[in-house]
Short mmCIF file of C-alpha atoms in Angstrom, two decimals:
data_model
loop_
_atom_site.label_atom_id
_atom_site.label_comp_id
_atom_site.label_asym_id
_atom_site.label_seq_id
_atom_site.Cartn_x
_atom_site.Cartn_y
_atom_site.Cartn_z
CA MET A 1 44.81 12.39 13.10
CA PHE A 2 42.67 10.05 11.00
CA LYS A 3 40.36 12.77 9.24
CA SER A 4 43.09 15.19 8.84
CA THR A 5 45.24 12.81 7.32
CA PHE A 6 43.01 12.03 4.62
CA ALA A 7 42.03 15.66 4.35
CA ILE A 8 45.60 17.08 3.64
CA ALA A 9 46.23 14.44 1.07
CA ALA A 10 42.38 15.33 -1.18
CA SER A 11 43.54 18.44 -0.90
CA ALA A 12 47.46 17.98 -2.64
CA LEU A 13 45.28 15.82 -4.97
CA MET A 14 42.90 18.33 -5.61
CA ILE A 15 45.58 20.25 -7.54
CA SER A 16 48.25 17.74 -8.99
CA CYS A 17 45.74 14.83 -10.45
CA ALA A 18 46.92 14.98 -14.51
CA ASN A 19 43.68 14.02 -14.91
CA ALA A 20 41.02 16.22 -15.00
CA GLN A 21 38.51 13.15 -14.81
CA ASP A 22 39.65 12.34 -11.78
CA ILE A 23 38.26 12.77 -8.19
CA ALA A 24 39.36 13.62 -5.09
CA LEU A 25 37.63 12.56 -2.33
CA PRO A 26 36.14 14.02 0.48
CA ALA A 27 37.40 12.30 4.09
CA PRO A 28 35.24 9.48 4.76
CA SER A 29 33.53 9.96 7.46
CA MET A 30 33.20 7.36 10.85
CA ILE A 31 29.93 7.83 11.76
CA THR A 32 26.78 6.35 11.20
CA GLU A 33 23.38 6.25 12.63
CA MET A 34 23.13 2.83 12.75
CA THR A 35 24.70 -0.02 15.14
CA LEU A 36 26.73 -2.73 13.60
CA GLY A 37 24.12 -4.70 15.09
CA ASP A 38 21.53 -2.92 13.84
CA ALA A 39 23.43 -3.43 10.16
CA LEU A 40 23.15 -7.20 10.70
CA SER A 41 20.16 -7.14 11.80
CA HIS A 42 18.57 -5.59 8.45
CA ARG A 43 21.37 -6.58 6.01
CA HIS A 44 19.50 -7.74 2.87
CA SER A 45 19.82 -7.98 -0.69
CA SER A 46 17.72 -6.26 -3.37
CA ARG A 47 17.92 -5.60 -7.18
CA GLU A 48 15.49 -2.37 -6.86
CA PHE A 49 17.03 1.06 -6.91
CA ALA A 50 15.87 4.89 -7.20
CA GLU A 51 17.82 6.94 -10.20
CA THR A 52 18.58 9.47 -7.48
CA GLU A 53 22.42 10.24 -7.52
CA ILE A 54 24.82 9.14 -4.76
CA SER A 55 27.04 11.78 -2.95
CA ASP A 56 30.85 11.33 -3.32
CA SER A 57 31.03 11.80 0.31
CA VAL A 58 28.35 8.78 0.79
CA LEU A 59 30.56 7.08 -1.72
CA SER A 60 33.71 8.21 0.49
CA GLN A 61 32.09 6.43 3.66
CA LEU A 62 31.10 3.45 1.48
CA LEU A 63 34.79 2.75 -0.42
CA TRP A 64 36.20 3.64 3.22
CA ALA A 65 34.02 0.47 4.60
CA ALA A 66 34.74 -1.70 1.74
CA CYS A 67 39.03 -1.49 1.57
CA GLY A 68 39.70 1.95 3.15
CA ILE A 69 42.92 2.89 5.01
CA ASN A 70 42.06 1.95 9.02
CA ARG A 71 45.49 2.61 10.36
CA PRO A 72 47.18 5.15 8.36
CA GLU A 73 51.05 4.49 10.15
CA SER A 74 50.88 1.14 9.03
CA LYS A 75 48.53 1.75 5.81
CA LYS A 76 46.78 -1.68 6.67
CA ILE A 77 43.02 -1.64 5.93
CA THR A 78 39.53 -2.05 6.62
CA ALA A 79 39.05 -5.90 5.36
CA PRO A 80 40.85 -9.00 6.73
CA SER A 81 43.79 -9.63 3.00
CA ALA A 82 45.80 -12.83 3.02
CA ILE A 83 49.20 -12.34 3.26
CA ASN A 84 48.56 -8.44 3.87
CA ALA A 85 48.52 -8.64 -0.38
CA GLN A 86 45.54 -6.29 -0.26
CA ASP A 87 44.98 -7.57 -3.25
CA ILE A 88 41.38 -6.89 -4.32
CA VAL A 89 40.93 -3.40 -6.24
CA VAL A 90 37.36 -1.94 -6.40
CA TYR A 91 36.42 -0.13 -9.92
CA VAL A 92 33.26 2.33 -9.52
CA VAL A 93 31.38 2.24 -12.15
CA ARG A 94 28.80 5.42 -12.59
CA LYS A 95 27.11 6.83 -15.44
CA ASP A 96 29.92 9.93 -16.30
CA GLY A 97 32.58 6.92 -16.52
CA ALA A 98 34.47 4.19 -14.47
CA TYR A 99 36.56 4.49 -11.47
CA ARG A 100 39.99 2.60 -9.94
CA TYR A 101 39.71 3.32 -6.51
CA TYR A 102 42.94 4.05 -4.84
CA PRO A 103 42.38 3.70 -0.88
CA GLN A 104 45.97 5.16 0.29
CA GLN A 105 45.13 8.51 -1.58
CA ASN A 106 41.37 8.40 -1.23
CA ILE A 107 41.43 9.25 -5.11
CA LEU A 108 39.11 7.71 -8.09
CA VAL A 109 41.15 7.57 -11.32
CA ASN A 110 39.36 7.56 -14.17
CA VAL A 111 39.53 4.31 -16.70
CA SER A 112 36.98 4.36 -18.79
CA GLY A 113 34.11 7.29 -19.94
CA LYS A 114 31.34 4.89 -20.94
CA ASP A 115 28.67 4.32 -19.30
CA LEU A 116 29.51 0.56 -17.97
CA ARG A 117 26.46 0.23 -16.10
CA LYS A 118 24.53 -2.81 -18.60
CA ALA A 119 27.90 -4.33 -18.52
CA VAL A 120 27.95 -4.96 -14.85
CA ALA A 121 24.12 -6.41 -14.58
CA GLY A 122 24.91 -8.65 -17.80
CA ARG A 123 21.30 -10.86 -18.26
CA GLN A 124 19.68 -9.14 -14.78
CA GLU A 125 19.13 -5.25 -17.12
CA ALA A 126 16.64 -4.23 -14.19
CA VAL A 127 20.24 -3.67 -11.91
CA ALA A 128 21.06 -1.69 -14.67
CA ALA A 129 19.42 0.85 -12.92
CA ALA A 130 21.53 1.44 -9.72
CA PRO A 131 23.82 4.80 -10.13
CA LEU A 132 26.77 2.79 -9.02
CA CYS A 133 28.13 -0.20 -9.54
CA LEU A 134 31.50 -1.50 -7.32
CA VAL A 135 33.21 -4.04 -9.12
CA LEU A 136 35.88 -6.41 -7.18
CA ALA A 137 38.94 -7.85 -8.64
CA SER A 138 41.63 -9.37 -7.36
CA ASP A 139 45.72 -8.45 -8.39
CA HIS A 140 47.29 -11.65 -8.61
CA LYS A 141 50.45 -10.13 -8.89
CA LYS A 142 50.31 -8.56 -5.51
CA PHE A 143 50.79 -12.50 -4.03
CA GLY A 144 54.14 -12.10 -4.74
CA ASP A 145 55.99 -15.87 -4.81
CA HIS A 146 52.53 -17.15 -3.04
CA LYS A 147 50.73 -17.02 -6.63
CA ASN A 148 50.38 -20.79 -6.50
CA GLY A 149 47.01 -20.13 -3.85
CA ALA A 150 46.28 -16.69 -5.42
CA GLU A 151 42.92 -17.92 -6.96
CA ARG A 152 42.15 -18.92 -3.95
CA MET A 153 43.49 -15.84 -1.90
CA GLY A 154 41.67 -13.90 -3.95
CA CYS A 155 38.33 -15.45 -3.41
CA ILE A 156 38.70 -15.09 0.42
CA ASP A 157 39.48 -11.83 0.49
CA SER A 158 36.85 -9.88 -2.10
CA GLY A 159 34.12 -12.25 0.14
CA TYR A 160 35.49 -9.70 3.06
CA VAL A 161 35.40 -6.66 1.45
CA SER A 162 31.93 -7.16 -0.28
CA GLU A 163 30.62 -8.16 3.41
CA ASN A 164 32.13 -4.94 3.90
CA ILE A 165 30.35 -3.06 1.60
CA ALA A 166 26.57 -5.13 2.24
CA LEU A 167 26.92 -4.06 5.97
CA MET A 168 27.80 -0.58 4.90
CA CYS A 169 25.10 -0.05 2.67
CA THR A 170 22.66 -0.82 5.91
CA ALA A 171 24.09 1.54 7.67
CA LEU A 172 24.00 3.72 5.00
CA GLY A 173 19.87 3.35 3.89
CA LEU A 174 21.29 1.77 0.30
CA ASN A 175 20.19 -1.25 -1.09
CA THR A 176 22.71 -3.98 -3.06
CA VAL A 177 22.87 -7.27 -3.89
CA PRO A 178 26.37 -9.19 -4.23
CA ARG A 179 26.38 -10.52 -8.06
CA MET A 180 29.09 -13.09 -9.84
CA SER A 181 27.31 -12.25 -12.69
CA MET A 182 28.46 -9.44 -15.37
CA ASP A 183 29.68 -9.21 -19.04
CA SER A 184 33.23 -10.21 -18.21
CA GLU A 185 34.85 -9.57 -21.59
CA ILE A 186 33.10 -5.99 -21.95
CA LEU A 187 34.84 -4.87 -18.37
CA ARG A 188 37.92 -6.79 -18.36
CA THR A 189 38.62 -4.43 -22.03
CA GLU A 190 37.23 -1.44 -20.72
CA LEU A 191 38.44 -1.54 -16.90
CA LYS A 192 41.98 -2.04 -18.52
CA LEU A 193 42.56 -4.37 -16.56
CA ASP A 194 45.79 -7.68 -17.38
CA ALA A 195 45.67 -11.37 -17.50
CA ASP A 196 46.91 -11.65 -13.56
CA THR A 197 43.66 -9.85 -12.31
CA ASP A 198 40.96 -11.78 -11.92
CA LEU A 199 37.08 -10.11 -12.07
CA LEU A 200 35.26 -11.84 -9.38
CA LEU A 201 32.03 -9.90 -7.52
CA ASN A 202 30.15 -7.10 -7.82
CA HIS A 203 27.87 -4.83 -5.78
CA PRO A 204 24.67 -2.84 -7.51
CA VAL A 205 24.51 0.53 -5.57
CA GLY A 206 21.45 2.74 -4.77
CA TYR A 207 18.66 4.40 -2.67
CA ALA A 208 15.48 2.35 -2.13
CA PRO A 209 12.85 3.58 -4.65
CA LYS A 210 9.74 5.36 -3.21
#
């Protein structure tokens, strides 16, 4: 039922996406060869990445783990979220551009045609070799009347999503490292972030070099 719901949505979006650069992702697979216990045992940070591209099917798994819909009937997500604000927005940065991930539709909407990986890498230039980066931002508007605690809640929520990314990367045989450093000024402009959106973390992602 879960997979068919996403499959129907993806098929409809392939037809209806107005921007040709938007991407309707394949339905995320729930299957990995590694157990959660094994992923916890083997999780580690790495800044070394092969140039091998990551397929949209693998990316779909990774984004679903980050903060995808795991209970379609209530639109709840895989990561805990303060007051169920679901404030964390994930951006996918690749050489073909930058995209915003929409969990409910399982699509990537293009926000920039530029390769922003160097901006994500900042001073750590080697990180720019990763074929893709996931950038995490908190949309404080989603906290509504709880805005006084939005900064703290956003930071905590980004940690949940970051850990989900790290564990799924391990399960899928991908290297990653959670990072705070990046060229925030460039990214805020290119990702079209408003004043209520806090740029928090990033994860370069790629296969280990051979």
